[in-house]
Amino acid sequence: MVGKEIPDIIVGRLPIYLRALRHMREDGQQTTSSQELGKQVGISAAQIRKDLSQFGEFGKQGTGYLISYLIDKLCEILKVDRVWDVAVVGAGDMGHALTRYQGFFNRGFRITMIFDNNPDLLGKKIGDLTIQSTDALVSALKAGKVSLAMLTVPATAAQKITDLLVEAGVKAILNYAPISLNVPEGVIVQYIDPSTHLQRMTYYL
Amino acid sequence: MVGKEIPDIIVGRLPIYLRALRHMREDGQQTTSSQELGKQVGISAAQIRKDLSQFGEFGKQGTGYLISYLIDKLCEILKVDRVWDVAVVGAGDMGHALTRYQGFFNRGFRITMIFDNNPDLLGKKIGDLTIQSTDALVSALKAGKVSLAMLTVPATAAQKITDLLVEAGVKAILNYAPISLNVPEGVIVQYIDPSTHLQRMTYYL
């Protein structure tokens, strides 16, 4: 890391670049240009060059970017050159879908625990994982040193579970519950709420 | 509408304000302030006042905002003072979870169709909806005048389905497939990809 603070909007675009580069590599491609990458992701070539230049010199005038090299660098920058353990809290439909989703592992994540407070679900399995009680959440996350969680509980339960996640040492929460969460300094939350995404689009219709 | 173009970043915050206001109303609250709303959503009071002032005068010095009035206004602005029909394409785990999700209707949306190309799924039901073949997608969406879709197919199928959605007259796509989509001018795409959200957070860990 270079010591200066990178705007979060730029950080947010890096995973998009990384994803597109991986698709290119899967298609057997070895090099690309900011123009081509830009066309893939719907961002201008100039913006991409500017974003990447925040982190170093990854391309060459004329030859462009070596895809595998740029993938490695982006993985390093985003710290997904390793695999992070993730806990899911909430074993409803969304918790099930996420736990069974095959797309995490090759992008730096694996779900290692799932919790719910419904006694009927405790002990049941989703894939290889056994649904555990939220009563065990803090101790299990601490023991497993899990610092990432996905929250798929109802809005009414979300803040209470968030407080437990924070207590357990979780530093980043991907929140699917349709409510804003209060977290202390040093804990990050990202939100996924399909209704807010849809509303952001209907504005323009 | 006031004729001037509002930055999309502001448009994107309105659904967050709306969601928080609804939670306040559910809790029986009748008025709020930009300070209180700001604390709920993690955005400064000044920013909220500035955002809302783009659309008119909704609050009063001293008394703040009447919650129900502000909810009505935000629903009008975001065009969710009606209920939009939404099609889901892809009846896997995520398509199931979305179709069964109870949180859409009171936020302006209802899923009225679901499609998949897997012959084993055709004719099966998710709740009240029967899974239809993607072969019927264009004609069904045109007949139903559906302008919103959620895409939960594998990345490899996403662009092909997107082209069909565009052909069918869909104007806004919420894309869960982990790939960037190419759409013509006048069609909007929003992306939900948990891995990119997680990667945006691991950067900071």
PDB file of N, CA and C in Angstrom, chain A residues 88 90-101 111 114 121 124-127 131 152, chain B residues 93-94 97:
ATOM      1  N   VAL A  88     -22.503 -16.812   7.701  1.00  0.00           N
ATOM      2  CA  VAL A  88     -23.832 -16.364   7.285  1.00  0.00           C
ATOM      3  C   VAL A  88     -24.742 -16.416   8.503  1.00  0.00           C
ATOM      4  N   GLY A  90     -28.658 -16.213   9.468  1.00  0.00           N
ATOM      5  CA  GLY A  90     -29.991 -16.247   8.860  1.00  0.00           C
ATOM      6  C   GLY A  90     -30.049 -17.368   7.838  1.00  0.00           C
ATOM      7  N   ALA A  91     -30.754 -18.455   8.161  1.00  0.00           N
ATOM      8  CA  ALA A  91     -30.790 -19.615   7.263  1.00  0.00           C
ATOM      9  C   ALA A  91     -32.135 -19.713   6.552  1.00  0.00           C
ATOM     10  N   GLY A  92     -32.693 -18.564   6.193  1.00  0.00           N
ATOM     11  CA  GLY A  92     -33.892 -18.540   5.357  1.00  0.00           C
ATOM     12  C   GLY A  92     -33.524 -18.763   3.899  1.00  0.00           C
ATOM     13  N   ASP A  93     -34.434 -18.375   3.005  1.00  0.00           N
ATOM     14  CA  ASP A  93     -34.189 -18.585   1.572  1.00  0.00           C
ATOM     15  C   ASP A  93     -32.879 -17.947   1.116  1.00  0.00           C
ATOM     16  N   MET A  94     -32.649 -16.698   1.552  1.00  0.00           N
ATOM     17  CA  MET A  94     -31.460 -15.990   1.081  1.00  0.00           C
ATOM     18  C   MET A  94     -30.195 -16.604   1.678  1.00  0.00           C
ATOM     19  N   GLY A  95     -30.252 -16.946   2.968  1.00  0.00           N
ATOM     20  CA  GLY A  95     -29.119 -17.606   3.601  1.00  0.00           C
ATOM     21  C   GLY A  95     -28.786 -18.926   2.919  1.00  0.00           C
ATOM     22  N   HIS A  96     -29.836 -19.680   2.584  1.00  0.00           N
ATOM     23  CA  HIS A  96     -29.652 -20.920   1.832  1.00  0.00           C
ATOM     24  C   HIS A  96     -28.974 -20.654   0.488  1.00  0.00           C
ATOM     25  N   ALA A  97     -29.522 -19.688  -0.239  1.00  0.00           N
ATOM     26  CA  ALA A  97     -29.006 -19.406  -1.585  1.00  0.00           C
ATOM     27  C   ALA A  97     -27.535 -19.018  -1.526  1.00  0.00           C
ATOM     28  N   LEU A  98     -27.179 -18.180  -0.556  1.00  0.00           N
ATOM     29  CA  LEU A  98     -25.781 -17.750  -0.447  1.00  0.00           C
ATOM     30  C   LEU A  98     -24.873 -18.905  -0.054  1.00  0.00           C
ATOM     31  N   THR A  99     -25.356 -19.722   0.893  1.00  0.00           N
ATOM     32  CA  THR A  99     -24.531 -20.826   1.388  1.00  0.00           C
ATOM     33  C   THR A  99     -24.277 -21.859   0.289  1.00  0.00           C
ATOM     34  N   ARG A 100     -25.256 -22.019  -0.587  1.00  0.00           N
ATOM     35  CA  ARG A 100     -25.106 -22.988  -1.678  1.00  0.00           C
ATOM     36  C   ARG A 100     -24.447 -22.391  -2.916  1.00  0.00           C
ATOM     37  N   TYR A 101     -24.256 -21.083  -2.927  1.00  0.00           N
ATOM     38  CA  TYR A 101     -23.704 -20.393  -4.108  1.00  0.00           C
ATOM     39  C   TYR A 101     -22.268 -20.834  -4.356  1.00  0.00           C
ATOM     40  N   ILE A 111     -17.785 -19.750   2.732  1.00  0.00           N
ATOM     41  CA  ILE A 111     -18.686 -19.708   3.885  1.00  0.00           C
ATOM     42  C   ILE A 111     -18.376 -20.909   4.759  1.00  0.00           C
ATOM     43  N   ILE A 114     -22.927 -21.200   9.429  1.00  0.00           N
ATOM     44  CA  ILE A 114     -24.241 -20.583   9.241  1.00  0.00           C
ATOM     45  C   ILE A 114     -25.043 -20.698  10.536  1.00  0.00           C
ATOM     46  N   LEU A 121     -34.567 -25.320  12.780  1.00  0.00           N
ATOM     47  CA  LEU A 121     -33.503 -25.397  11.770  1.00  0.00           C
ATOM     48  C   LEU A 121     -32.177 -25.888  12.342  1.00  0.00           C
ATOM     49  N   LYS A 124     -29.779 -28.900  11.229  1.00  0.00           N
ATOM     50  CA  LYS A 124     -29.991 -29.245   9.810  1.00  0.00           C
ATOM     51  C   LYS A 124     -28.780 -28.799   9.001  1.00  0.00           C
ATOM     52  N   LYS A 125     -28.645 -29.402   7.834  1.00  0.00           N
ATOM     53  CA  LYS A 125     -27.459 -29.110   7.018  1.00  0.00           C
ATOM     54  C   LYS A 125     -27.823 -28.338   5.747  1.00  0.00           C
ATOM     55  N   ILE A 126     -26.919 -27.448   5.379  1.00  0.00           N
ATOM     56  CA  ILE A 126     -26.965 -26.849   4.043  1.00  0.00           C
ATOM     57  C   ILE A 126     -25.619 -27.188   3.425  1.00  0.00           C
ATOM     58  N   GLY A 127     -25.638 -28.053   2.422  1.00  0.00           N
ATOM     59  CA  GLY A 127     -24.370 -28.565   1.908  1.00  0.00           C
ATOM     60  C   GLY A 127     -23.628 -29.247   3.036  1.00  0.00           C
ATOM     61  N   ILE A 131     -26.420 -25.951  10.521  1.00  0.00           N
ATOM     62  CA  ILE A 131     -26.967 -24.699  11.039  1.00  0.00           C
ATOM     63  C   ILE A 131     -26.810 -24.674  12.555  1.00  0.00           C
ATOM     64  N   THR A 152     -28.570 -12.158   6.795  1.00  0.00           N
ATOM     65  CA  THR A 152     -29.794 -12.362   6.016  1.00  0.00           C
ATOM     66  C   THR A 152     -30.983 -12.613   6.942  1.00  0.00           C
TER      67      THR A 152
ATOM     68  N   ASP B  93     -31.433 -21.188  -6.946  1.00  0.00           N
ATOM     69  CA  ASP B  93     -31.593 -20.805  -5.541  1.00  0.00           C
ATOM     70  C   ASP B  93     -31.919 -19.321  -5.384  1.00  0.00           C
ATOM     71  N   MET B  94     -31.193 -18.478  -6.126  1.00  0.00           N
ATOM     72  CA  MET B  94     -31.392 -17.041  -5.967  1.00  0.00           C
ATOM     73  C   MET B  94     -32.743 -16.608  -6.543  1.00  0.00           C
ATOM     74  N   ALA B  97     -35.270 -17.583  -4.035  1.00  0.00           N
ATOM     75  CA  ALA B  97     -35.255 -16.709  -2.858  1.00  0.00           C
ATOM     76  C   ALA B  97     -35.937 -15.383  -3.173  1.00  0.00           C
TER      77      ALA B  97
END
